[in-house]
XYZ file of C-alpha atoms in Angstrom:
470
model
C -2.115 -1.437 8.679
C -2.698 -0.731 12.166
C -5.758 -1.478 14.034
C -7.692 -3.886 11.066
C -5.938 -6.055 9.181
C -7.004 -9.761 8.906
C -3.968 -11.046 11.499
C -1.966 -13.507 10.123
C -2.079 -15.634 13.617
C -5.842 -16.020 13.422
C -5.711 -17.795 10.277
C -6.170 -21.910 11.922
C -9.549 -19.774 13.156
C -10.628 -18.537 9.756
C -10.426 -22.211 8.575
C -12.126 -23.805 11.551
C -15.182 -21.293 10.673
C -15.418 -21.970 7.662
C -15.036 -25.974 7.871
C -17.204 -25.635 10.494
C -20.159 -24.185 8.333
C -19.631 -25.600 4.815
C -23.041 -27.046 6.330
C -25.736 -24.791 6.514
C -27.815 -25.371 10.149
C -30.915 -24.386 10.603
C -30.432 -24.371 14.351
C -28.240 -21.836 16.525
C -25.019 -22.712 16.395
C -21.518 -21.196 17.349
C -20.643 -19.169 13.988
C -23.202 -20.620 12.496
C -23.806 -19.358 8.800
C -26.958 -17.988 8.092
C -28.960 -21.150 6.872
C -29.610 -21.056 2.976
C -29.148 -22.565 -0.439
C -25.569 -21.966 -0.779
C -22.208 -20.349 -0.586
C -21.891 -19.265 -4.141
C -19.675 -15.718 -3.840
C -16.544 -14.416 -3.120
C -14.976 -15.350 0.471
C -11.840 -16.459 2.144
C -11.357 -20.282 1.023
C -8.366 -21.901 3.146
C -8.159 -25.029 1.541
C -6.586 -24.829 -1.989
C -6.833 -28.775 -3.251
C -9.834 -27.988 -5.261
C -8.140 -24.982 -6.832
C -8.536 -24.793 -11.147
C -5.326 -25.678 -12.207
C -4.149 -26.142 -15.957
C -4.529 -29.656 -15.802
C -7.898 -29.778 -14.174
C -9.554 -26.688 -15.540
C -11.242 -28.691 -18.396
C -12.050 -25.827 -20.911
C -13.479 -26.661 -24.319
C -13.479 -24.746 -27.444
C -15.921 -21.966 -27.319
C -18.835 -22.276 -30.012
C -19.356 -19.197 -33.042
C -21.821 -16.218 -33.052
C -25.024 -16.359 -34.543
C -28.511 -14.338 -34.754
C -30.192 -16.371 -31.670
C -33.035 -13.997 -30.590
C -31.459 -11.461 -28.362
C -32.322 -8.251 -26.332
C -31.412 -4.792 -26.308
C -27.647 -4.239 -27.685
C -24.848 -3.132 -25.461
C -26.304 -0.867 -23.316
C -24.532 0.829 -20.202
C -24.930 -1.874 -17.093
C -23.751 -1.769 -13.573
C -21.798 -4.754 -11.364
C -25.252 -5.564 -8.915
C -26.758 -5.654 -12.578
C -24.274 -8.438 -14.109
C -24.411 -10.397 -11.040
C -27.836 -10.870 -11.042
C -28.051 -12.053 -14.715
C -25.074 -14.174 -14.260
C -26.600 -15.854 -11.439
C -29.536 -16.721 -13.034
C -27.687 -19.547 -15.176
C -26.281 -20.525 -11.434
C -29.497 -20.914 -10.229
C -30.861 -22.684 -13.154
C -27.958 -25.449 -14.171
C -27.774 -24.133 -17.308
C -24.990 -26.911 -18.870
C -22.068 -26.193 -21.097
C -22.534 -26.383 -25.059
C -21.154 -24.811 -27.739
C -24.162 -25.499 -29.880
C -27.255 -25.131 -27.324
C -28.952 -21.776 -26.798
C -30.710 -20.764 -23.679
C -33.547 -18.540 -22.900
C -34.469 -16.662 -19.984
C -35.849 -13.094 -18.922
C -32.570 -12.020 -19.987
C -32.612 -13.408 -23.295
C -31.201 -16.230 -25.296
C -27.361 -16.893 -25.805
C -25.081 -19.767 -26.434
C -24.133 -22.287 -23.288
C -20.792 -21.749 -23.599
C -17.706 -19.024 -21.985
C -18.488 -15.992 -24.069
C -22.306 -16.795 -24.260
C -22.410 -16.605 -20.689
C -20.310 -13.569 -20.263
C -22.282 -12.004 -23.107
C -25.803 -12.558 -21.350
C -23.845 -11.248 -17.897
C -23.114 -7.938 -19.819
C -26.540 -7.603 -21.734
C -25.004 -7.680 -25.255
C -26.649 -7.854 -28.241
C -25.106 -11.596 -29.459
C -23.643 -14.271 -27.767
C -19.978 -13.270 -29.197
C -16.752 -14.955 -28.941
C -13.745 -14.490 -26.829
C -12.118 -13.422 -30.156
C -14.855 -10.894 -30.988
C -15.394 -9.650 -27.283
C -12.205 -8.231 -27.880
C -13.430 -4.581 -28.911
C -15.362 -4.327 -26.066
C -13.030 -4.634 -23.200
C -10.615 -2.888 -22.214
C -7.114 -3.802 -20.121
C -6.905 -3.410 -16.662
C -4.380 -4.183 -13.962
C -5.228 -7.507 -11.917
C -4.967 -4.932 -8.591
C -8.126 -3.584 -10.256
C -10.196 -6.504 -10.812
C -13.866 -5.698 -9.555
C -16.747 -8.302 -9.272
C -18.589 -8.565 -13.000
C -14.934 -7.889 -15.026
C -13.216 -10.830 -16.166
C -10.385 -13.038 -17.036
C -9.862 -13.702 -20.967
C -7.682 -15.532 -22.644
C -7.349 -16.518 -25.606
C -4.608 -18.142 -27.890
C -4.002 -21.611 -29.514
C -4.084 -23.211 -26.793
C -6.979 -21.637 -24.914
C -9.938 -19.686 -25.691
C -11.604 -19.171 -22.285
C -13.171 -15.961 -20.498
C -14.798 -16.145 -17.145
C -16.510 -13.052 -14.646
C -14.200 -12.766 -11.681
C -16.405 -12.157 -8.210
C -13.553 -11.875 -6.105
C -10.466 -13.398 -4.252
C -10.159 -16.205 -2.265
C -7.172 -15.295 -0.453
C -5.744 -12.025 1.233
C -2.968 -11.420 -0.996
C -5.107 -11.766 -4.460
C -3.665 -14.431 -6.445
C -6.713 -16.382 -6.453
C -9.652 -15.723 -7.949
C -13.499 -16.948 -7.388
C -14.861 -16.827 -10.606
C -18.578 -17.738 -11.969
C -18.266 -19.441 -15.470
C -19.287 -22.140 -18.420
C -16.261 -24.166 -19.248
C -16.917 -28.107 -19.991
C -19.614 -30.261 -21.168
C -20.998 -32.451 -18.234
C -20.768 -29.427 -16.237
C -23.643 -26.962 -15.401
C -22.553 -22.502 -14.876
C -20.856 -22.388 -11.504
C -18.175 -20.910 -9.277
C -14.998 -22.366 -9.121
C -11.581 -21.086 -7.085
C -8.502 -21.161 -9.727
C -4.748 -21.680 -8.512
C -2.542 -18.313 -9.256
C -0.426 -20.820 -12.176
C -4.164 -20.806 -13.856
C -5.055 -17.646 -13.351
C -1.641 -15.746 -14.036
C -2.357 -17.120 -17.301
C -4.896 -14.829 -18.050
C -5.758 -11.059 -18.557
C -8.110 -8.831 -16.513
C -10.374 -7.443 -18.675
C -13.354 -4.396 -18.310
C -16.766 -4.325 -20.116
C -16.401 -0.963 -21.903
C -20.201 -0.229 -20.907
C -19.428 -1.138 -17.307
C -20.610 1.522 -14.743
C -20.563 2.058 -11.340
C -23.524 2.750 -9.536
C -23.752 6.060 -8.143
C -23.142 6.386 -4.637
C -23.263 9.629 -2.304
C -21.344 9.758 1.362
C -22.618 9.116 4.566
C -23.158 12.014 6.670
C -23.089 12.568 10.342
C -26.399 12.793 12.614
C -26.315 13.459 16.492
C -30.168 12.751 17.638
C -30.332 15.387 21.027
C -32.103 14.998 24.400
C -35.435 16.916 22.852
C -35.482 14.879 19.709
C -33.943 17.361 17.462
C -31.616 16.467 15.032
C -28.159 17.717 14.174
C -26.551 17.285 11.031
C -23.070 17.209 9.453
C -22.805 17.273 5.417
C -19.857 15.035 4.697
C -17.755 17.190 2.567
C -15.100 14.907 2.810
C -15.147 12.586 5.359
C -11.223 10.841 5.328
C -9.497 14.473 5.320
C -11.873 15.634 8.112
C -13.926 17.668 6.062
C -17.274 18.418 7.384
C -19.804 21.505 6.983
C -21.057 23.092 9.890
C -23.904 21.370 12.309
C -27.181 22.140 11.357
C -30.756 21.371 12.788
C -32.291 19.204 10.443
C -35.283 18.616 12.132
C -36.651 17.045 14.906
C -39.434 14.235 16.039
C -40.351 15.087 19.863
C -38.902 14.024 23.499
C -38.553 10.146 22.252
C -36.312 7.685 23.318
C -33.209 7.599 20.844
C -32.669 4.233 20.540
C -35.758 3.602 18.933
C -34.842 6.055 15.905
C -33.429 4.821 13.099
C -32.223 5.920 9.119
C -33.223 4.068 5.904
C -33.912 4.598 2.431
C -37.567 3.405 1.979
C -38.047 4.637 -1.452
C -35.220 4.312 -3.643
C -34.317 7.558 -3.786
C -30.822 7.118 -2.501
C -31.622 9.237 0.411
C -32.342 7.839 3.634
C -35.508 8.575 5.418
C -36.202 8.467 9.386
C -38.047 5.655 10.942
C -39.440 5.504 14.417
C -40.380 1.898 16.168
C -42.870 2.868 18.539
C -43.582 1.068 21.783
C -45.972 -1.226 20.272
C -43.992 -2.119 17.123
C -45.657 -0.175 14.967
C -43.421 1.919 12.342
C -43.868 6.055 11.817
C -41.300 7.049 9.158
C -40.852 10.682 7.736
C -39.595 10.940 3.975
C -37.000 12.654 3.374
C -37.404 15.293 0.954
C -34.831 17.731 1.833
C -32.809 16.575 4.884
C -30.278 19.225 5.514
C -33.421 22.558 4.658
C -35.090 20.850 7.539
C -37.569 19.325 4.703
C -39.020 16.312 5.910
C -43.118 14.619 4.831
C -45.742 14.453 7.845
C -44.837 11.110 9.746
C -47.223 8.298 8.632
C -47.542 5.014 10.138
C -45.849 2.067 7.141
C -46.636 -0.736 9.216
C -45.264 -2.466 11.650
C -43.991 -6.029 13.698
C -45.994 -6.623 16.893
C -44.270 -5.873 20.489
C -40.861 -6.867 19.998
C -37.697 -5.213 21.453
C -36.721 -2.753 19.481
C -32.852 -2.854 19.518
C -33.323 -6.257 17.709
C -35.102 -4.016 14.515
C -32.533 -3.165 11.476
C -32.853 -1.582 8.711
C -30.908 -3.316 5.672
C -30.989 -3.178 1.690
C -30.918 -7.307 1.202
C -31.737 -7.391 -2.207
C -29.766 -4.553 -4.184
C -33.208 -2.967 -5.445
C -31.902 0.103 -3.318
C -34.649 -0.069 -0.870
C -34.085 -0.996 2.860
C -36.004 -4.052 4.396
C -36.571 -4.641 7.745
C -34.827 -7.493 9.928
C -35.298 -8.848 13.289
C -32.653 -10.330 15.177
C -34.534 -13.084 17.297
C -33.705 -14.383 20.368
C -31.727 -17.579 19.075
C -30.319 -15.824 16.823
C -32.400 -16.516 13.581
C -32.887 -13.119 11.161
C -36.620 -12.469 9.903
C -36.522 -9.869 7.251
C -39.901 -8.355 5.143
C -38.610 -7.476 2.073
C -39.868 -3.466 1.384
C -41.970 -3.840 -1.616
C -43.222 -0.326 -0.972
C -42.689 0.822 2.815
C -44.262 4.477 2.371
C -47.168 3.052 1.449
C -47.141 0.122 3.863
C -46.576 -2.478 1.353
C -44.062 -5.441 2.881
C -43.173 -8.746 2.163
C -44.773 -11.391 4.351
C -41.942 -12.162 7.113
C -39.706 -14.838 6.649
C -36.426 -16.642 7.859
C -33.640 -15.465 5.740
C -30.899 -17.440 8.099
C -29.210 -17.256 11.719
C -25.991 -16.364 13.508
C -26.544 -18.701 16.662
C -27.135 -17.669 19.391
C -25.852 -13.847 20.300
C -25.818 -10.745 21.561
C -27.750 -9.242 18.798
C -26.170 -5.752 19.812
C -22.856 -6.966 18.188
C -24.525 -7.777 14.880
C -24.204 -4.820 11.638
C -25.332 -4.798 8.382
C -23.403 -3.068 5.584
C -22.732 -3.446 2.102
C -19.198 -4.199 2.296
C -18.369 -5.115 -1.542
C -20.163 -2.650 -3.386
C -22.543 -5.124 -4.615
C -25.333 -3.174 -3.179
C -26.262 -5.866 -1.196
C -25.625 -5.369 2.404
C -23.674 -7.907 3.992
C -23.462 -9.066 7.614
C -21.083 -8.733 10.166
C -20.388 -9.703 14.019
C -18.400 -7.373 16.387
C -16.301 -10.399 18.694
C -15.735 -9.474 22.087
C -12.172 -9.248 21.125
C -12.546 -6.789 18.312
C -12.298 -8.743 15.818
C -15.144 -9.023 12.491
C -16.538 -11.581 11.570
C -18.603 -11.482 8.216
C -21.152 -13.323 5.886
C -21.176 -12.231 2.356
C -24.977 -11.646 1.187
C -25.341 -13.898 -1.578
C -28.978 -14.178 -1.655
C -30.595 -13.000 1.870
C -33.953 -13.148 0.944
C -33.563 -16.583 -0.090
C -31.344 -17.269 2.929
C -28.243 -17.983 1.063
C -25.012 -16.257 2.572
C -21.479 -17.338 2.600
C -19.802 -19.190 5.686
C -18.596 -16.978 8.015
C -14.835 -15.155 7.637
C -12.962 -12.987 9.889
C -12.001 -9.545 7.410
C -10.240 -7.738 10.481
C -10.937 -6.099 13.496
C -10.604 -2.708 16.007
C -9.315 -3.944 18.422
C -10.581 -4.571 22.206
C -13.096 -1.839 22.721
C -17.146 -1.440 23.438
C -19.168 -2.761 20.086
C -21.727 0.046 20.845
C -18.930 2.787 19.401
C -18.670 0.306 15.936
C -21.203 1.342 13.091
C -20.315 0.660 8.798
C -21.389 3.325 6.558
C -19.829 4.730 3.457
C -18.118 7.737 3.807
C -16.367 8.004 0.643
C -18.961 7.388 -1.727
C -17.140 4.025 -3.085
C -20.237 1.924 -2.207
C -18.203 0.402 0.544
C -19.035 0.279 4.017
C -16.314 1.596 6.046
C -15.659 1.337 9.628
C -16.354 3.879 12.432
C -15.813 4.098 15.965
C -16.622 6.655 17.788
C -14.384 7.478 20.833
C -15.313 8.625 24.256
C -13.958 11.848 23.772
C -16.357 12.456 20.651
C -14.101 12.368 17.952
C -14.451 9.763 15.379
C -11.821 7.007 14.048
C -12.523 5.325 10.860
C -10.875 2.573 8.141
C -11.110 2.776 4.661
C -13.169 -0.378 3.007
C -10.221 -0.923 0.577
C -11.401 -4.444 0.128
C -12.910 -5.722 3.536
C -13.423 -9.794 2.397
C -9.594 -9.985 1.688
C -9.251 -8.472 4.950
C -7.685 -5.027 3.736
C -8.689 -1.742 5.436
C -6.402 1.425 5.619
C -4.982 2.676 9.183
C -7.265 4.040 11.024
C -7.910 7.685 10.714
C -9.074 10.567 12.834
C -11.810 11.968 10.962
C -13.542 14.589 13.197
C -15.575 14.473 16.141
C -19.004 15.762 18.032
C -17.872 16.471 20.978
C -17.769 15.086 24.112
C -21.416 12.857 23.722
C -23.669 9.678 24.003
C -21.955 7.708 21.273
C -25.363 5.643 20.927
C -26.993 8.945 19.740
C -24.940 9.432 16.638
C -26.221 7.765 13.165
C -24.384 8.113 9.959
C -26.915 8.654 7.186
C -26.670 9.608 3.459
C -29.445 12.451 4.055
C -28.743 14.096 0.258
């Protein structure tokens, strides 16, 4: 794979991140992860000694069914809506028992493998890994997407667990969240490939994916008009014709940038005027030129703007706002309701050390809906912290997942383009045209060649933003 792949003679430096940050600072710091509660989600983990093995994976019997008080039965869920429930267990020690029910917003279900795995997936019972059987389905272990799971279960082991990703490059171990001893609370663990291989990959019948639309193309001109490409299809160069889609004066185009404020899954336009204040337009129809009067939503005192993102942190669909502070530190107000002014008070949600925040991306780079973070190196390379919690400033240590070789960060932006709710890479290229991997799983490090996939025109790269406008 030519141009990102995660290089196999960089791999003492993945470890010497990641050793380097298994404790959270608070402080800038060279790679520093952001500071936070934890690293519980899927990541490169170098050292295997604490893998799950058959000898130390300590699962007990699984407890029986019964008519514990329960919630709504086996409706349709997403993956951002499994992880959430499953981490609620995380977050609250819930400990092992085949006997013991607990009780939470999600309901109440049995402390044990299947109970968990049943509250994950919203059922209607906390079933067995013998009676969870009619509600899976096979898939191949090449498939294996955060919220399935590994089951198992014959006469020597009756054990199911939600797989949340791999822990090394070429898949044979995976980071899974699960209930599987007494003395021990829900947690992730890394399993060995002997353990795992032992097991089948298994998909929640009611499992869907959460809709996603494309990115499309946006050139912001001299007069503050904007032009717009629909991506048609994006990876075979497929593009409709530019459009005007509107315009917002003579402004300076740096301060312009694209969000969805509402939820609606299309992104509005935000403006960060001189004195921090905010003006966003809704989008109601981007590409008939149908945008709301601008209205002022609130804003951050005098700051630089170039520090200012715009990031969905929590997987409610709604962007927040972050600013990348001088040491390095991230504030974020969560968007409780931007339109209408409504934020979060500001708080510290974690740091990269100090940096050139002009290097730093966000992008939702699992499909979680969370976006994630990520570093453009001066030598191309990514580097990348999983969003495990940002609000709560919990992200995973640092990995490298690739990198695009030696060339200006300015011409690197993550966006979606395929409607896989992956961020994919983009660079655009002096001459205008526009060179972008396929996400085909960016935290093992795997991207597709690069690809030509159109181009603007010889242009200000820094002028081009890459949207989902419909």
């Amino acid at each position: 794979m030519a141009g990102m792949k995660l290089l196999a003679r960089r791999a003492g430096a993945v470890v010497a991140l990641i050793a380097a940050t298994t404790t959270l600072s608070t402080g800038p710091a060279a790679s520093a992860a952001p500071a936070g509660g934890g690293h519980v989600g899927p990541g490169l983990v170098a050292d295997r000694s604490a893998d799950v093995t058959e000898a130390t994976a300590g699962t007990s019997p699984e407890g029986v069914e019964s008519s514990a008080p329960r919630i709504m039965a086996n409706n349709p869920i997403d993956r951002a809506e499994v992880r959430k429930r499953a981490q609620t267990w995380i977050d609250e020690q819930v400990p092992y028992s085949q006997s013991l029910y607990h009780s939470n917003q999600y309901g109440t279900y049995r402390q044990d493998c299947s109970g968990y795995v049943s509250m994950a997936w919203g059922m209607d019972n906390s079933y067995t890994t013998y009676s969870l059987q009619p509600f899976m389905d096979t898939i191949s272990r090449s498939d294996l997407r955060p919220g399935d799971v590994l089951w198992r279960h014959d006469t020597a082991v009756q054990h199911i667990a939600l797989f949340m990703g791999w822990a090394d490059t070429a898949q044979t171990r995976p980071v899974v969240w699960e209930e599987y001893d007494y003395g021990h609370f829900a947690e992730q663990r890394v399993w060995a490939q002997s353990w795992a291989d032992t097991f089948v990959p298994k998909r929640y019948k009611n499992i869907v994916e959460t809709p996603s639309s494309r990115a499309d193309l946006v050139r912001i001109e001299a007069d503050g008009s904007l032009t717009g490409w629909w991506n048609s299809n994006a990876f075979a160069g497929q593009w409709n014709a530019p459009a005007g889609i509107g315009g917002v004066g003579s402004t300076d185009h740096t301060r312009l940038r694209f969000g969805d404020l509402d939820g609606d899954s299309r992104d509005d336009l935000v403006r960060i005027e001189a004195d921090g204040t905010l003006t966003a337009w809704r989008n109601n129809n981007a590409f008939a030129g149908q945008w709301s009067a601008p209205a002022t939503i609130g804003g951050v005192g005098s700051t630089d703007h170039t520090r200012l993102r715009l990031a969905d942190l929590d997987g409610d669909k709604r962007d927040d706002l972050v600013r990348v502070e001088a040491d390095g530190t991230l504030t974020a107000w969560r968007n409780n309701n931007a339109l209408a002014g409504q934020w979060g008070a500001p708080g510290t949600i974690g740091g990269v050390g100090s940096t050139d925040h002009t290097r730093l991306r966000f992008g939702d780079l699992d499909g979680d809906n969370r976006d994630d973070l990520i570093r453009v190196e001066a030598d191309g390379l990514l580097t990348a912290w999983w969003n495990h919690n940002a609000l709560a400033g919990q992200w995973n240590s640092p990995v490298i997942i690739g990198g695009v070789g030696t060339t200006d960060h300015t011409r690197i932006e993550f966006a979606d383009l395929d409607g896989d709710n992956r961020a994919d890479a983009i660079r655009a290229e002096a001459n205008g045209t526009l060179t972008a991997w396929w996400n085909n799983n960016a935290f093992a490090g795997q991207w597709n060649s690069p690809t030509n996939i159109g181009g603007v025109g010889t242009t200000d790269h820094t002028r081009l933003r890459y949207p989902d406008l419909d």
